Amino acid sequence: QNTVLVWVPCIYLWLLAPFYCLHLYCHDHGRIHMSCLCTAKMVLGFLLASFGFVEFFYILLERSHEIQQHMVFLLSPIIRSMTVILALCIIQLERIRGCRSSVFLFLFWILAVVCSLVPLRAKIQLGIASDIVRYLAFFSYFTIQLAQLFLCCFADQPPVGKTILEKVVNHLSLCRLVVKGYRAPLAEEDLWTLREEDTSHKIISELQQDWTAECAKIQKNKNGSHRAQLLRKLQKEQSSGFILIRTLARKFGPYFLTGTLCIIFHDAFMFAIPQVLSLLLGFMRDEDAPLWKGYFYATLMFLLSCLQSLFNHQYMYTCFTVGMRVKTAVMGLVYRKSLVINSASRRTCTVGEIVNLVSADTQKLMDFVVYFNAVWLAPIEIALCLFFLWQHLGPSALAGIATVILIFPLNGFIAKKRSKLQVKIQMKFMDGRIRLMNEILNGIKILKFYAWEKAFLEQVLGYREKELKALKKSQILYSISIASFNSSSFLVRALFYVTLDDRNVLDAQKVFVSMALINILKTPLSQLPFAISTTMQAVVSLRRLGKYLCSEELKVDNVSKAPLSSGRKNGTFSWSTEGPPCLRRINVRVPRGSLVAVVGHVGSGKSSLLSAMLGETEKRSGQVTVKGSVAYVPQQAWIQNATVQDNITFGREKLKTWYQRVLEVCALLPDLDILPAGDATEIGEKGLNLSGGQKQRVSLARAVYRKADVYMLDDPLSAVDAHVGQHIFDKVIGPKGVLRDKTRILVTHGMSFLPQADLILVLVDGEITESGSYQELLSRHGAFADFIHTFANTERKESAIQRGLVPGGPMLVSAWLTSCRSQGTCHRSSSLGTYTDVSAVIKMCGIPSIQSYETFGLSVLSRGDSTNTNLQNMEPVSEEEQEQVPEDLGKLTVVDKARTGRVRLEMYKKYFKTIGLAIIIPIVFLYAFQQGASLAYNYWLSMWADDPVVNGTQIDTDLKLAVFGALGFVQGIAIFGTTVAISICGIIASRHLHMDLLINVLRSPMSFFESTPSGNLLNRFAKEIDAIDCMVPEGLKMMLSYVFKLMEVCIIVLMATPFAAVIILPLAFLYAFVQSFYVATSCQLRRLEAVSRSPIYTHFNETVQGASVIRAFGEQSRFILQANKRVDFNQTSYFPRFVATRWLAVNLEFVGNGVVLAAAILSVMGKSTLSPGIVGLAVSHSLQVTGILSWIVRSWTDVENNIVSVERVNEYAETAKEASWSKEGSTLPLAWPQTGTIEFQDYGLQYRKGLELALKGITLNIHEREKVGIVGRTGAGKSSLALGIFRILEAAKGRIFIDGVNIEDIGLHDLRSRITIIPQDPVLFSGSLRMNLDPFDTYTDEEVWSSLELAHLKNFVSNLPDKLNHECSEGGENLSLGQRQLVCLARALLRKTKILVLDEATAAVDLETDTLIQSTIRTQFEDCTVLTIAHRLNTIMDYTRVIVMDRGHISEMDSPANLITQRGQFYRMCREAGLV
């Protein structure tokens, strides 16, 4: 009482204080003011210290005789007082360093109180008479200790000067959260604010510098031979993973080591427990031992179990915190890399693969952090177990050691095979599947138009089957591993007993101490294969991440910012360092404030020229200099999933006057009137709910709003109507536009704009062949002059015909042009011939001579808006009052919402239904059988141990050993059977669920894709399917095995001491109560975390696709900030989730420790009636309860949390679906439609319920072989007609008949595969060119080549090394926009249906190619019905009919000539476009 019990807490404090002080020194959270709580602790501490000193002097003066006998009486109070003073110093240090609550001191006070319990009992038994002064002093001391322990349960006030209100996760604040989660589903606002040290900004800002420095070292060794460079590239890929882990270790290592220290303490306590058990069993055998020893051993075992639990969970908490920080760090690095990666590297990894890096690979790293220590600690634990077994069993332990040594190589081999399967096969197919899904979601409109869903469905399922095949092999190997490890503990035990000689009898002490040690041995043995597997997976993920993070970046010196105008000197550029140059010998100097036009054929390098100016290409030689800020309008508009206003202001403050002016000049005001909430309307991903023209104008408005110095405009006028294009040129780009004082570089196919350019650059095959002003180039009579005379003259002459001339005049010009084009006489003819022909036609029409025409034409073109004020000098007014728009009016995308409450029973039913009852029932029986065998052989052992010893040996040992061996063998077989069966069940279920999800998504209507961000869908296909593949079966495996194990333990404890039921039943109720509390909270936190993950993927997706625009505008830092916010929000719901798991585990393990205490105390009480064998069995099994309980909760929670994935995957089963793809018993003739007639009967259509009709009462007859042009302003309903014909949107009223068949009566695929569209956005998929033309392999190679020839692509494709097998990159990015448009034309030519719809199909090609396409369409589709939604009005001037749409109605319909004579809306549009 005066030695060990005094010194244990003192030794604990003095030994660990230096480490704890070092920890406090490293973590400064700011100073805490002296609070009432701190003052109370200090006062009580001084009282405790003074008690020691008073006792010291009392003994010295009054009880000096005791000192002569034992010096320890004098030393104990001094040691105690000095320790309390140390505790007070630590309290003050914690206050100064901002630590609000202390686990370290909490444990000290618990130890002090527990160690005082024995003297307390002694004092009570002796009574007050012995020594009244010391009696009262002891009770006062004990009371103050209890008060200190109570005060330690509360957290102090927050530190001063913290920007974030830090909520220290102590037991009480978490209890509040769990109770709140139990009463009502948790919402975002209930979650704690993320601690500052866990935020993205804090983590990444420090890590970024280290990583940049490491990358710089790799990039140093660049020069050398080609072979040396290849070798270095290979080494770089190998070492990049190691460099990444080294950088992460440097940042997070020190904190991780504090956790490692905890696990070492945990192990020390864990190994102490069997030694105490040995003492307890020795006590049970010794009949003369005093009873207090038994109680002491029982209490000590309970105390050691509690300390083991605390240190274990502190370790787990540290690991999960480090894992969370590693995830944040890696996500941040990947995101930042995606903003600086060069185009060559970008082409090697698709958006899908990048999403996989931040979803699957970061998760693997988190798992690695948690299980890494097991890799080196498990072998040490195994060695220690074997050492203690040697101590107990002597040389017979060697047999067990041999078994363990043999099992390791087997599992090493299995781990290697699994790693290979996972990396090379499963992850490869998973990447392929996610990449393909990403492309399907991006090009879903094309899939629906062409009825290609089945082809792509089969491709995805092909990847999936290969992925599942690899997973199945991996799981069978894993089952062998688990079975071998589980059987190993039995084999070790069996071999121990086989090798025991006759003199070494098997008594209870040997059996059950060895059993306790073998149970400890089970943990490292079962953890090790998992730890090795996790490490292998992490190594693969590190290599993948390292490879991506070390890939080449855009060089900062590609473009230099200098005080010059934009210019480049003798530049040669390529898209990759190894690839051929895309631009050669480029010498340009652009004076400030000038307008430069860049012209050339499709694929001549116009976009590459702008990319080179932006620094997006590799600079081989020369110099590029750009002065001032840059604004860029890409050829394909990049639109964010945000409101129209946010897309235009693009992170800048809204200046109302300037903003309105920008909307006006970019012709966006009429569009805003149509949109439901004006400029507050949300635009879907990639601008899904805007037309091509609207997207391009928003993209242009973003650039204009920026007020940059240099504008790079990549063909922004191609997607807009001709009259709108003219308006934008006049008001924005041209000499009188708002950008007139700015430097503008305009890529264009519109010849009418060229005379107003200050400089024209003509590009042919990546070289500038001619440059100069319009007049200079004409006077040179080169290729450009020929081109202009062929095309632009006629175009400009059309635009210059005076008002009031012969009505047929323009038509005749157009008709002549058309005949010219169809005969091919116009192409590259001599300028003189063309002049004569044109003059003749013009004279016939009564137009003045050619010279006067040219003068007139130029004057018309240069007649600008004289009232235009200089916008740059206008003082912008900051917006104060903004019109209030109802919040949900302009909402489009549906936010990924978290469901609330417990997971519905239907989800479990659905999951198990997909597996089938026929498999589930045998599995449950197998588990029961396995555990029955285990119970039988453990009971058999206890009976063997209780056998009397006759003449130094036990009888029938061979028979006992044979029965024991048979039971163990049966259990091993059952374990293998159950693990394999559950794995295969998991694969069956996940195959069904994935297929259902895929079919549900592909069968959803277009409105679903417009309102659902692709991140939400990718999240389902990546993370949620991955959870269903691996996590759900894994959780079920663990849960079932531990539930049956718990039943076994309870049966054994009740067999030994039936009275234990009194304690076990209340503990079971307490357990169920705590569990139900926790699961409700945990499940909701899991949902919130899953929901907050989708926006991360959506944002990544968006950023990767718009990286060039973000870079051009210099908005990287804003996008990084947005990414940080999204990641932080995700971690805000993840952090409480793992803290809640720790909270639960600590509570439950204390419940389990209660079972240990009960079993031990009851055994001591029943010493006279119980045999050592049954006591050993009961206590050794009760020691497992804590572990079993925590694993049941963990696995049950994992199952419940991951069943949320089934719930989320199943969500899309309930959404609206399209009509069926094909109808049973359809009588549709194979050759339908034979004539191609289309009839609309009072047809109406709306985009979404609640919106007004987009088409209103359309009644229309289109005859066989008729060519119909559809025109109208943006939003008039032109494209809606096409959507109606293809049933992309279903009719709100009325009907459409094709060849007399109501299209509602036939399947969607039957309809869509028999008619053809050439869409506005040319979408290609990654894969071969042939697959893009003919995914079903319906046509022969000759037919494919023929279609390519007619689409003017034959020369281009035949020059490619792989010809038709040329790999298109994701989205067809390795082809120019014009070439992609021609591929779409080739698709249409290949299908050759009776009805063809052209949706602004030639917007992105130059005028010459447009002419060729139009002539192809006229010849090849001569006997077809053609509907053209036109921007360039001159392309439909020879059509049989033109329909003019206005606000969903047909306002005019007749032949073009008649409509012009009527001088209605079409006439006005022609006049605006300069055609009349």
Coordinates of C-alpha atoms in Angstrom, one line a residue, residues 1151-1311:
V1151 CA -18.8 -2.6 -21.4
G1152 CA -16.7 -5.6 -22.6
N1153 CA -14.2 -5.0 -19.8
G1154 CA -17.2 -5.2 -17.4
V1155 CA -17.7 -8.7 -18.7
V1156 CA -14.1 -9.6 -18.0
L1157 CA -14.4 -8.1 -14.4
A1158 CA -17.7 -10.0 -13.8
A1159 CA -16.2 -13.4 -15.1
A1160 CA -13.1 -13.0 -13.0
I1161 CA -14.8 -11.7 -9.8
L1162 CA -17.5 -14.4 -10.0
S1163 CA -14.8 -17.1 -10.5
V1164 CA -12.9 -15.9 -7.4
M1165 CA -16.2 -15.9 -5.4
G1166 CA -16.9 -19.5 -6.6
K1167 CA -13.4 -20.7 -6.0
S1168 CA -14.5 -23.6 -3.9
T1169 CA -17.0 -25.0 -6.5
L1170 CA -15.4 -24.2 -9.9
S1171 CA -12.6 -26.2 -11.5
P1172 CA -9.5 -24.3 -12.8
G1173 CA -10.3 -25.6 -16.4
I1174 CA -13.8 -24.0 -16.6
V1175 CA -12.5 -20.8 -15.0
G1176 CA -9.7 -20.6 -17.5
L1177 CA -12.2 -21.2 -20.3
A1178 CA -14.6 -18.5 -19.1
V1179 CA -12.0 -15.8 -18.3
S1180 CA -9.8 -16.4 -21.4
H1181 CA -12.9 -16.1 -23.6
S1182 CA -14.3 -13.1 -21.7
L1183 CA -11.0 -11.4 -22.4
Q1184 CA -12.0 -11.6 -26.1
V1185 CA -15.3 -9.8 -25.5
T1186 CA -13.9 -6.3 -25.8
G1187 CA -12.3 -7.0 -29.2
I1188 CA -15.3 -8.9 -30.4
L1189 CA -17.7 -6.1 -29.4
S1190 CA -15.7 -3.4 -31.0
W1191 CA -15.3 -5.5 -34.2
I1192 CA -19.1 -6.3 -34.3
V1193 CA -19.9 -2.6 -34.0
R1194 CA -17.2 -1.7 -36.5
S1195 CA -18.3 -4.3 -39.1
W1196 CA -22.0 -3.6 -38.4
T1197 CA -21.5 0.1 -38.9
D1198 CA -19.4 -0.6 -42.0
V1199 CA -22.2 -2.7 -43.4
E1200 CA -24.9 -0.1 -42.5
N1201 CA -22.7 2.8 -43.9
N1202 CA -21.9 0.9 -47.0
I1203 CA -25.5 -0.2 -47.6
V1204 CA -26.0 3.5 -48.0
S1205 CA -24.1 2.9 -51.3
V1206 CA -26.8 0.4 -52.3
E1207 CA -29.4 3.1 -51.4
R1208 CA -27.6 5.7 -53.5
V1209 CA -27.1 3.4 -56.5
N1210 CA -30.8 2.5 -56.2
E1211 CA -32.0 6.1 -56.2
Y1212 CA -32.0 6.3 -60.0
A1213 CA -34.4 3.3 -60.2
E1214 CA -37.1 5.7 -59.0
T1215 CA -36.5 8.5 -61.5
A1216 CA -38.5 9.1 -64.6
K1217 CA -37.5 7.0 -67.7
E1218 CA -37.8 7.3 -71.4
A1219 CA -40.3 5.2 -73.4
S1220 CA -39.1 1.7 -74.2
W1221 CA -36.3 1.3 -76.7
S1222 CA -38.2 -1.2 -78.8
K1223 CA -41.7 -2.5 -78.7
E1224 CA -42.7 -6.2 -78.6
G1225 CA -44.4 -7.4 -81.7
S1226 CA -43.7 -4.3 -83.7
T1227 CA -45.0 -4.5 -87.3
L1228 CA -42.7 -1.7 -88.5
P1229 CA -41.3 -2.6 -92.0
L1230 CA -37.5 -2.9 -92.2
A1231 CA -37.3 -0.3 -94.9
W1232 CA -39.4 2.3 -93.0
P1233 CA -39.4 5.3 -93.6
Q1234 CA -39.6 4.7 -97.4
T1235 CA -40.7 8.2 -98.6
G1236 CA -39.6 10.5 -95.7
T1237 CA -42.8 12.5 -95.3
I1238 CA -43.3 14.2 -91.9
E1239 CA -46.6 15.5 -90.5
F1240 CA -47.0 17.6 -87.4
Q1241 CA -50.6 17.8 -86.0
D1242 CA -51.2 20.6 -83.5
Y1243 CA -47.9 19.6 -81.9
G1244 CA -46.7 21.2 -78.6
L1245 CA -43.6 20.5 -76.5
Q1246 CA -42.2 21.7 -73.2
Y1247 CA -38.7 21.2 -71.7
R1248 CA -39.8 20.6 -68.1
K1249 CA -43.1 20.5 -66.3
G1250 CA -44.0 23.9 -65.0
L1251 CA -42.3 25.7 -67.9
E1252 CA -44.3 27.2 -70.7
L1253 CA -44.5 25.3 -74.0
A1254 CA -41.4 25.7 -76.2
L1255 CA -43.5 24.7 -79.3
K1256 CA -47.1 25.8 -79.5
G1257 CA -49.6 24.2 -81.9
I1258 CA -47.3 23.4 -84.8
T1259 CA -49.2 22.0 -87.8
L1260 CA -47.0 21.2 -90.7
N1261 CA -46.7 18.8 -93.7
I1262 CA -43.2 18.1 -95.1
H1263 CA -43.4 16.2 -98.4
E1264 CA -41.2 13.5 -99.8
R1265 CA -37.6 14.6 -100.9
E1266 CA -38.4 18.2 -99.7
K1267 CA -35.6 20.4 -98.5
V1268 CA -36.8 22.6 -95.6
G1269 CA -34.7 25.3 -93.9
I1270 CA -35.7 26.3 -90.3
V1271 CA -34.6 29.7 -89.2
G1272 CA -35.4 32.1 -86.3
R1273 CA -33.7 33.9 -83.5
T1274 CA -32.2 32.1 -80.6
G1275 CA -34.8 30.4 -78.4
A1276 CA -37.5 30.6 -81.1
G1277 CA -37.9 26.8 -81.1
K1278 CA -35.7 25.7 -84.0
S1279 CA -33.8 22.9 -82.2
S1280 CA -37.0 22.0 -80.3
L1281 CA -38.5 20.7 -83.6
A1282 CA -35.6 18.3 -84.0
L1283 CA -35.9 17.2 -80.4
G1284 CA -39.5 16.5 -81.0
I1285 CA -38.9 14.4 -84.2
F1286 CA -36.3 12.3 -82.3
R1287 CA -38.5 12.1 -79.2
I1288 CA -35.7 13.4 -77.0
L1289 CA -38.6 15.4 -75.5
E1290 CA -42.0 13.8 -75.6
A1291 CA -45.0 15.7 -76.9
A1292 CA -47.0 17.8 -74.5
K1293 CA -49.9 17.7 -77.0
G1294 CA -50.5 16.8 -80.6
R1295 CA -48.7 14.1 -82.7
I1296 CA -46.0 13.6 -85.3
F1297 CA -46.4 11.2 -88.2
I1298 CA -43.5 9.9 -90.3
D1299 CA -44.7 8.0 -93.4
G1300 CA -48.1 7.9 -91.8
V1301 CA -46.8 6.1 -88.6
N1302 CA -47.4 7.9 -85.3
I1303 CA -43.9 8.0 -83.8
E1304 CA -45.3 7.5 -80.3
D1305 CA -46.4 4.0 -81.3
I1306 CA -42.9 2.7 -82.0
G1307 CA -39.8 2.1 -79.9
L1308 CA -37.3 4.9 -79.4
H1309 CA -34.5 2.9 -81.0
D1310 CA -36.7 1.9 -83.9
L1311 CA -37.3 5.6 -84.5

